[in-house]
Short mmCIF file of C-alpha atoms in Angstrom, two decimals:
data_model
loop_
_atom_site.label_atom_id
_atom_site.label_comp_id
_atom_site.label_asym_id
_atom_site.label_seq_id
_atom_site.Cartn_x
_atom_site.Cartn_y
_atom_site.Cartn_z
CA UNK E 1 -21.04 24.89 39.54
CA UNK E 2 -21.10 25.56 35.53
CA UNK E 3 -17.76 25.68 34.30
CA UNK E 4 -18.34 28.94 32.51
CA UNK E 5 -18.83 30.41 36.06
CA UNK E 6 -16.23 28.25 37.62
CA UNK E 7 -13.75 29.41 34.87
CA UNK E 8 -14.53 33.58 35.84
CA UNK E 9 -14.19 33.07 39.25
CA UNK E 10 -10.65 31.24 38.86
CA UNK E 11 -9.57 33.98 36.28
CA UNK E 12 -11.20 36.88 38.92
CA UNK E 13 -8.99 35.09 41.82
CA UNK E 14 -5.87 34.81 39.48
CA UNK E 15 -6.06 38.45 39.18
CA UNK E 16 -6.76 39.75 42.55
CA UNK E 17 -3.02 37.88 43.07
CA UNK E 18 -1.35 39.58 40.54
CA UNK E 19 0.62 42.12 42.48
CA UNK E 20 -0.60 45.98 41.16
CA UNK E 21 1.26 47.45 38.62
CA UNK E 22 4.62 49.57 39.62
CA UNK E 23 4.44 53.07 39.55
CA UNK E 24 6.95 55.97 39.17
CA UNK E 25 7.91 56.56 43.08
CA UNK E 26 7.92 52.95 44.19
CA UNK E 27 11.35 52.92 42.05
CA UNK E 28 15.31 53.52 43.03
CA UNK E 29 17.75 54.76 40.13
CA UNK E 30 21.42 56.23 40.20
CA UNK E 31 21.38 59.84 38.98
CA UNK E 32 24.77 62.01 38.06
CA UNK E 33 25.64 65.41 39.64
CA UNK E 34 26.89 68.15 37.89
CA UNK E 35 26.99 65.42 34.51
CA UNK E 36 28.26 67.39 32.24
CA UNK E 37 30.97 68.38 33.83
CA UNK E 38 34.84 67.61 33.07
CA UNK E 39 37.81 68.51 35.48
CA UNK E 40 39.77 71.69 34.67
CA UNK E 41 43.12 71.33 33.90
CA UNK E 42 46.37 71.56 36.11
CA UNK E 43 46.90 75.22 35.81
CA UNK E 44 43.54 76.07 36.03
CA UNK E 45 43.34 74.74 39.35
CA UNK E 46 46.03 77.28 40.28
CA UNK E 47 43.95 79.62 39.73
CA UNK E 48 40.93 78.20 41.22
CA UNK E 49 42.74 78.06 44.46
CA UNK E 50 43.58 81.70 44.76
CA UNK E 51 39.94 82.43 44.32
CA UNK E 52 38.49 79.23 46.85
CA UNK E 53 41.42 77.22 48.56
CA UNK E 54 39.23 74.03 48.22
CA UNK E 55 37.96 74.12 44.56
CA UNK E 56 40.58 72.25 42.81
CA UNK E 57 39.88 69.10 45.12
CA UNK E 58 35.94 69.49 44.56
CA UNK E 59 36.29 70.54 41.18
CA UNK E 60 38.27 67.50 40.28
CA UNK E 61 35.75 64.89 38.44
CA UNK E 62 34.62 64.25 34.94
CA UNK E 63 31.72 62.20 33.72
CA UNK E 64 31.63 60.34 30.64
CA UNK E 65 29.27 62.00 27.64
CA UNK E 66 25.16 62.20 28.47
CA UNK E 67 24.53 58.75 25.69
CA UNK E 68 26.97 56.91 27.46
CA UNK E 69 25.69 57.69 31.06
CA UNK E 70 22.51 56.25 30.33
CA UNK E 71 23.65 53.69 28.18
CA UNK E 72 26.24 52.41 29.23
CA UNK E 73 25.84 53.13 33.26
CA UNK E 74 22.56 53.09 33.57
CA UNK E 75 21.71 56.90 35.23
CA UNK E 76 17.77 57.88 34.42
CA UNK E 77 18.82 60.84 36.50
CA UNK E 78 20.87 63.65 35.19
CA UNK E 79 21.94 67.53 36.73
CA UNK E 80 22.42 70.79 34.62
CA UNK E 81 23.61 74.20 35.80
CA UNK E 82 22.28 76.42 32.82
CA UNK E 83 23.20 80.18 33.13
CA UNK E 84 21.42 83.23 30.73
CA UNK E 85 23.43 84.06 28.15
CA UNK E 86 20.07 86.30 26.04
CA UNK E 87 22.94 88.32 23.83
CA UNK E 88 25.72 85.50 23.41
CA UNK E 89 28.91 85.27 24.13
CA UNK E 90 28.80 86.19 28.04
CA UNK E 91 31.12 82.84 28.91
CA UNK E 92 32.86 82.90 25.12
CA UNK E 93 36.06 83.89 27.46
CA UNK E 94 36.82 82.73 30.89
CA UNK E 95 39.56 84.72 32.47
CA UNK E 96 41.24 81.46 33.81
CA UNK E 97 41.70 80.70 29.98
CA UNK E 98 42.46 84.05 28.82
CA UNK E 99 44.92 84.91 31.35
CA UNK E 100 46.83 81.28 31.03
CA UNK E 101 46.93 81.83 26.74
CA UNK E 102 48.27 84.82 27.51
CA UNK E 103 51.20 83.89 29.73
CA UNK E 104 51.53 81.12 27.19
CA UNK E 105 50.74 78.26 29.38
CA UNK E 106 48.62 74.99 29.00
CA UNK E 107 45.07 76.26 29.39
CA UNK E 108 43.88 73.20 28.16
CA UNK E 109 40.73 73.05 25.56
CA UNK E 110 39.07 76.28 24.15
CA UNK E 111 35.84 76.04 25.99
CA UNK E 112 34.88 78.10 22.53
CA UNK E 113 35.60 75.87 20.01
CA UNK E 114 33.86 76.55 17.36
CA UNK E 115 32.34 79.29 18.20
CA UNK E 116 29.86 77.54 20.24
CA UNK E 117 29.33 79.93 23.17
CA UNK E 118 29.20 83.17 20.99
CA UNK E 119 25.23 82.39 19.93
CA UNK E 120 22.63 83.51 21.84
CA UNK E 121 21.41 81.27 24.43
CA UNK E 122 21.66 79.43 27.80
CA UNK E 123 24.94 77.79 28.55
CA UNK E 124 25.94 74.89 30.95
CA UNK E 125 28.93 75.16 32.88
CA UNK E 126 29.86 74.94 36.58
CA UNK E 127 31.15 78.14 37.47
CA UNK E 128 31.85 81.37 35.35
CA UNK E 129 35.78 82.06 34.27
CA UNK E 130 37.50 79.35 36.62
CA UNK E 131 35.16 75.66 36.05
CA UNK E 132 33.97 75.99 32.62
CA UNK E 133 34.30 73.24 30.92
CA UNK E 134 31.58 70.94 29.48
CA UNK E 135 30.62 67.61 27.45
CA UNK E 136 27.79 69.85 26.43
CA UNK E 137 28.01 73.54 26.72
CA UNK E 138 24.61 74.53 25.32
CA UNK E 139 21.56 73.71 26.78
CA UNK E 140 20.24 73.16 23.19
CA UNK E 141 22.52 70.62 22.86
CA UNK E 142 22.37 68.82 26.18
CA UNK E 143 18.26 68.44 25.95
CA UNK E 144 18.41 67.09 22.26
CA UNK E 145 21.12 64.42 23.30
CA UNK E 146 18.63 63.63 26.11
CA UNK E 147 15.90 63.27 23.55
CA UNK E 148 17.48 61.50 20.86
CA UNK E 149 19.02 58.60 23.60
CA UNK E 150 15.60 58.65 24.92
CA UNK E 151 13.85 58.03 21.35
CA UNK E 152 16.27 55.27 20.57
CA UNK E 153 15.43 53.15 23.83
CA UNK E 154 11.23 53.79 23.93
CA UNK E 155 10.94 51.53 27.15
CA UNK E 156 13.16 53.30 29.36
CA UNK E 157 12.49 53.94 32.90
CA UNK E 158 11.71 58.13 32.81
CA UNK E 159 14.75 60.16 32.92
CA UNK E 160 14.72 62.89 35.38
CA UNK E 161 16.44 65.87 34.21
CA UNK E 162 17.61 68.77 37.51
CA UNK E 163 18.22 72.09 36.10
CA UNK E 164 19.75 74.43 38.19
CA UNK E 165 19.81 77.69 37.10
CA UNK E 166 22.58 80.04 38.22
CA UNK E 167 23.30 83.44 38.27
CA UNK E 168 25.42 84.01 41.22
CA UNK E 169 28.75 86.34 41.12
CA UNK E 170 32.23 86.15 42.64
CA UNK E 171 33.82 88.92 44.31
CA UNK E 172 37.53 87.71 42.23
CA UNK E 173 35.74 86.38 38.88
CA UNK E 174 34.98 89.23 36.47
CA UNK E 175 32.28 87.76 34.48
CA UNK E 176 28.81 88.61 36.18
CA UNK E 177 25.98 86.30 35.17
CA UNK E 178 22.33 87.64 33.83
CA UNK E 179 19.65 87.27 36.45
CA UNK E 180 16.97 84.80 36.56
CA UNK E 181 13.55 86.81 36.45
CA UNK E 182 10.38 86.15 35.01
CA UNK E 183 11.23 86.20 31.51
CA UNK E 184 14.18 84.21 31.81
CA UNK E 185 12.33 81.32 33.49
CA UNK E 186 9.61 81.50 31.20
CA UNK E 187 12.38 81.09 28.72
CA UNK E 188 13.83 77.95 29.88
CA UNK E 189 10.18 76.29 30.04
CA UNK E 190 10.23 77.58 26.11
CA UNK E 191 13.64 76.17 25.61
CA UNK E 192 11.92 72.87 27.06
CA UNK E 193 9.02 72.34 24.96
CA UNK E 194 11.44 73.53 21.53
CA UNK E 195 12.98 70.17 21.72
CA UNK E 196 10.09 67.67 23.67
CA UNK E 197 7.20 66.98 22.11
CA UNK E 198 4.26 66.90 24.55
CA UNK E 199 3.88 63.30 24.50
CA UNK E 200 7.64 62.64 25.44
CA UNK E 201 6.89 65.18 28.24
CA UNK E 202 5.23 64.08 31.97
CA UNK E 203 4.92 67.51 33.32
CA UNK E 204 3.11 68.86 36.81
CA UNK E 205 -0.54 69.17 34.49
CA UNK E 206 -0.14 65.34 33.80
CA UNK E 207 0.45 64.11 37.23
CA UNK E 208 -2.28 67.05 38.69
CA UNK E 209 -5.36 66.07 36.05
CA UNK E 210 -7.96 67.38 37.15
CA UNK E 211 -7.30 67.60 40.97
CA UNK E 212 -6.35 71.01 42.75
CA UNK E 213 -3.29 70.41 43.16
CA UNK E 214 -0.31 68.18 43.27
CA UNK E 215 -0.27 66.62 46.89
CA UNK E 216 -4.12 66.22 46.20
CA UNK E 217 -3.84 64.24 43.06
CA UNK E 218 -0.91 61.99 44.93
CA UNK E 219 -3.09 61.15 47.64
CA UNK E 220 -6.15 60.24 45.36
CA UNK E 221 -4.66 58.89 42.22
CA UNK E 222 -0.72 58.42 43.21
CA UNK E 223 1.94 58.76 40.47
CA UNK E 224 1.15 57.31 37.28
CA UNK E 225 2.32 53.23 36.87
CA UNK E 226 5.95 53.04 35.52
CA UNK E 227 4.36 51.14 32.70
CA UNK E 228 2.46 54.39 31.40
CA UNK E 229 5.10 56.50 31.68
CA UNK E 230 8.70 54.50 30.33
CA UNK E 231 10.12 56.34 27.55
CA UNK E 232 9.45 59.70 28.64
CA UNK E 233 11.47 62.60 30.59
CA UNK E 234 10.67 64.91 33.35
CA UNK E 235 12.35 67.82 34.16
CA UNK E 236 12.78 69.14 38.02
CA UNK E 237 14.06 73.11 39.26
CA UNK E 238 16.67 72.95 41.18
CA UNK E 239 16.92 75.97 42.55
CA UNK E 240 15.31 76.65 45.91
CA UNK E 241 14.80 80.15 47.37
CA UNK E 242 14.19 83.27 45.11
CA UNK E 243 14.00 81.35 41.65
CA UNK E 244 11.98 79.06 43.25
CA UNK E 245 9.86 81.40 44.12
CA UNK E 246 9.27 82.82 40.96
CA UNK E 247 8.93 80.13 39.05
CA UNK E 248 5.83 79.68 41.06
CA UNK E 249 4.61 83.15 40.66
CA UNK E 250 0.89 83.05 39.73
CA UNK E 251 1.25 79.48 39.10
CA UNK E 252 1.77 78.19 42.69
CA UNK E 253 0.03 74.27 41.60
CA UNK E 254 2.90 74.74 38.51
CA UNK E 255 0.10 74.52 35.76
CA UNK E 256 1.55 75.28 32.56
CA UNK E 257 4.80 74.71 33.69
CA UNK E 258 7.39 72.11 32.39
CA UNK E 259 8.94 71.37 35.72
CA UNK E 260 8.40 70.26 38.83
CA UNK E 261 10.17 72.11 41.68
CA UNK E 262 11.46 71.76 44.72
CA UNK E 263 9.00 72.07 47.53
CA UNK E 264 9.62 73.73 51.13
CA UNK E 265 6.68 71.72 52.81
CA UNK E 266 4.64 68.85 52.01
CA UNK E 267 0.99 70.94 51.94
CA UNK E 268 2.24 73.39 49.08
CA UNK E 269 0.05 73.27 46.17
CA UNK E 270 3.34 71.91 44.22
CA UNK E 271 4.64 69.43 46.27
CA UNK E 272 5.84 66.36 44.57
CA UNK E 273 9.70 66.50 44.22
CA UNK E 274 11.78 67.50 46.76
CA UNK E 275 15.54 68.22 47.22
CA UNK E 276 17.18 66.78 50.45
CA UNK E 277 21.17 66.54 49.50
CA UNK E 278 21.90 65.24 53.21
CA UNK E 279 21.08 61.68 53.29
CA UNK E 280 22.60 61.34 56.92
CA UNK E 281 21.14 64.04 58.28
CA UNK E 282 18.18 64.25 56.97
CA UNK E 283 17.26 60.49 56.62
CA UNK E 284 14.16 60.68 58.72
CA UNK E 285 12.51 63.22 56.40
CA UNK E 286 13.31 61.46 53.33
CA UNK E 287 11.67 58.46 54.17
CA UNK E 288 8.56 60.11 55.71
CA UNK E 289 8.65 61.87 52.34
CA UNK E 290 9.16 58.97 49.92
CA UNK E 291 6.39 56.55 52.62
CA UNK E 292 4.07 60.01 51.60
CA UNK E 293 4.43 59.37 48.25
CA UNK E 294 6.57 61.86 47.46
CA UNK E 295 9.58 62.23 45.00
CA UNK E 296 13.53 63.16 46.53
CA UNK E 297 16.43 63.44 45.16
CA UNK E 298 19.84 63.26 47.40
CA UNK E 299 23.03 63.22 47.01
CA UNK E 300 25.10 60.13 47.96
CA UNK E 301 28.92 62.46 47.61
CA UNK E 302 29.95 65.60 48.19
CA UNK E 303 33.09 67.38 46.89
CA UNK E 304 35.37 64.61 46.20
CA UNK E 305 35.22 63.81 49.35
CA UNK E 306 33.52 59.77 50.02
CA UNK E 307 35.96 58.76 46.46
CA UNK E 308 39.10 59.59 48.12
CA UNK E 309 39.01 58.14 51.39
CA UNK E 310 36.57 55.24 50.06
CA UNK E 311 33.83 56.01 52.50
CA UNK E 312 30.53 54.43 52.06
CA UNK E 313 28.80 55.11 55.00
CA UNK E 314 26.47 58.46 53.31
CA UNK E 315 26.06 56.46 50.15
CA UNK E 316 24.80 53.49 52.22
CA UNK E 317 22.16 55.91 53.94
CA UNK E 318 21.45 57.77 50.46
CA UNK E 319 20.92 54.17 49.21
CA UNK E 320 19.06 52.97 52.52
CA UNK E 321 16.80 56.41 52.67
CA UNK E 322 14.09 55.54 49.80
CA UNK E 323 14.90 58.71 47.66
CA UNK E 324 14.04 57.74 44.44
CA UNK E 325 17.19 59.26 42.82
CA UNK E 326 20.42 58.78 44.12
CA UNK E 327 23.04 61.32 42.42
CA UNK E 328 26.54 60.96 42.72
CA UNK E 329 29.94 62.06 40.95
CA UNK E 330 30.93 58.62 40.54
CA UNK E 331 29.06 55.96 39.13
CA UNK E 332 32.26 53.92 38.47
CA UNK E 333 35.50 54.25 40.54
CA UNK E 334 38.05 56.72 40.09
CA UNK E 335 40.53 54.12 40.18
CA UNK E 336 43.74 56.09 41.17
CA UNK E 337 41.61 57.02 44.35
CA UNK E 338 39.49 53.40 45.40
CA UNK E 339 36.75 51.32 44.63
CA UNK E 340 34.43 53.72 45.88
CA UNK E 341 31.16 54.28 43.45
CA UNK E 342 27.73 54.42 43.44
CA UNK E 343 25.50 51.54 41.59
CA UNK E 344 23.06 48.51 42.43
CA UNK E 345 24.31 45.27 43.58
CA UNK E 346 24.12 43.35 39.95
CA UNK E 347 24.65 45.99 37.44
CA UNK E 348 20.93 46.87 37.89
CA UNK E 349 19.51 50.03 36.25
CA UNK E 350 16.17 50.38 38.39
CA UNK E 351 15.39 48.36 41.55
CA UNK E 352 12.59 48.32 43.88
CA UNK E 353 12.28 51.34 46.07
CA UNK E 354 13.44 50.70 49.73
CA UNK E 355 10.54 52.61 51.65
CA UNK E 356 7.91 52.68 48.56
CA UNK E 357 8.56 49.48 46.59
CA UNK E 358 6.06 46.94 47.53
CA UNK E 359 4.88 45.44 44.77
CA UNK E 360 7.83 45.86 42.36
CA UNK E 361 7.34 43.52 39.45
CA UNK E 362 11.14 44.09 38.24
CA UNK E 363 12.95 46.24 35.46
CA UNK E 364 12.47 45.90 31.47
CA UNK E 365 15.49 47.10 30.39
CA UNK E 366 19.17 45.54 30.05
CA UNK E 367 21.70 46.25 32.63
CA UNK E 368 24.01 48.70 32.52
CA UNK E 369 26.87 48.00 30.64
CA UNK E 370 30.07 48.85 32.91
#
């Protein structure tokens, strides 16, 4: 045999071993729930009670600022609750704050300081007048700290970002929230794009090219490698149900949109990401999703709850399930409570996907910090 040809068949069989590249869903990262959230105060939570006996127990968690969740604990997976706020000033106020400064009690911080929530615009909070308070209480704000973190670490695994968009009332809170119609929603993909550039976006039209539709281009292309994609951000709806619905009005394949959003069947024209917060019971159909090649997010805690009494056991399925983003309220221990929290055996940031991750050629980034 020539060694010229000798030499291109040994490179040829070198790389037909080389394992194929990694892409997006054959990954596992820790995501936050609620991240922007901090605890209310002690009095607040008096109040909280009259209106929901259990809210000052679920209410009771804060996580650290957006930089230092990524940096320094490794979440590429992050939750918003954004509310309409078109004329300014609708959540300037919470009654739990206003009626506590007036009986000249600790109300803790002005969730207004500064004059921050008086500006037109959407807001992040939990829950009008009682769980207000926020390491970032303007959308604005909380999508440019996403892109400048994400700027100053290029080969980061993508960042998912969940916004859920609420506009639900309370019989016993006063403030009503604006509704989420068409122009709203159109409005939040706006608010989007403001602060991405296109290239720092992977939205639906990337992942769909030139197929139909989204299940259409998994099946033929699958997701795009992780390689192709690290240093971006993706952005997922939340919401389920009306919003959900209208979000896909007219655009039921999500072209032109900036998020994905959560599917109600694997055949819809938009299926790629799906919600399934119940790891336990619903850990059949997140693996059949995920082995589909599908995207899930689920929730490994719930209201306090699996940090207080130290329970692992829906963590361990969350963990065990394949979703590709496990969320939690506590990515380190609440101390005071137990050692319960949710990360990867070594300090990891990404590992190889349970159900998907065949192939996994490992992470490129440090680990998290801790």
């Amino acid at each position: 045999m020539r060694p010229l040809l000798a030499l291109l068949l040994l490179s040829a069989a070198v790389r037909a071993a080389d394992p194929p590249p990694t892409r997006l869903n054959q990954i596992q990262v820790i995501g936050t729930h609620n991240s922007y959230h901090i605890a209310p105060c002690g009095e607040v939570k008096k109040l909280m009670a009259v209106a929901k006996k259990s809210w000052p127990d679920e209410a009771d968690y804060t996580h650290r600022p957006l930089a230092e969740q990524f940096g320094d604990l490794g979440v590429r997976q992050i939750e918003l609750d954004v509310f309409a706020d078109p004329k300014g000033g609708l959540f300037a106020k919470p009654s739990a704050y206003r009626v506590l400064t007036d009986r000249e009690k600790d109300a803790g911080p002005n969730p207004n300081a500064g004059g921050v929530l008086d500006k037109p615009g959407f807001k992040v909070l939990h829950v009008q007048d009682v769980d207000y308070l926020t390491t970032v209480p303007t959308l604005d704000a909380a999508l440019k700290q996403v892109r400048d973190w994400s700027k100053a670490h290029p080969k980061h695994v993508p960042i998912c970002v969940l916004l859920e968009l609420k506009d639900e009332s309370y019989p016993l809170l006063p403030t009503k929230p604006v509704k989420f119609d068409g122009k709203q929603l159109d409005a939040v993909d706006v608010a989007i794009r403001a602060v991405f550039d296109r290239a720092h976006l992977f939205a639906p039209d990337d992942l769909r090219g030139d197929a139909k539709d989204l299940p259409t281009a998994i099946q033929k292309r699958g997701w795009p490698t992780l390689d192709a994609v690290r240093g971006k951000v993706f952005f997922a709806l939340d919401n389920g149900g009306g919003i959900r619905d209208e979000y896909l009005k007219g655009r039921e394949n999500l072209k032109g949109r900036a998020m994905f959003a959560d599917a109600t069947d694997a055949k819809q024209p938009a299926a790629a990401w799906f919600k399934v917060n119940d790891p336990v019971k619903d850990f059949a159909r997140i693996r059949k999703l995920v082995a589909a090649g599908f995207l899930v997010r689920t929730r490994a805690d719930e209201s306090t709850r699996q940090a207080r009494e130290n329970d692992t056991a829906r963590r361990d399925k969350a963990l065990a399930s394949g979703a590709q983003f496990v969320s939690t309220d506590f990515p380190e221990p609440r101390k005071e409570w137990s050692a319960y929290a949710v990360r990867f055996p070594g300090g990891v940031t990404v590992r190889a996907n349970p159900v998907s991750g065949k192939g996994f050629t490992g992470e490129q980034e440090p680990k998290a910090k801790r």
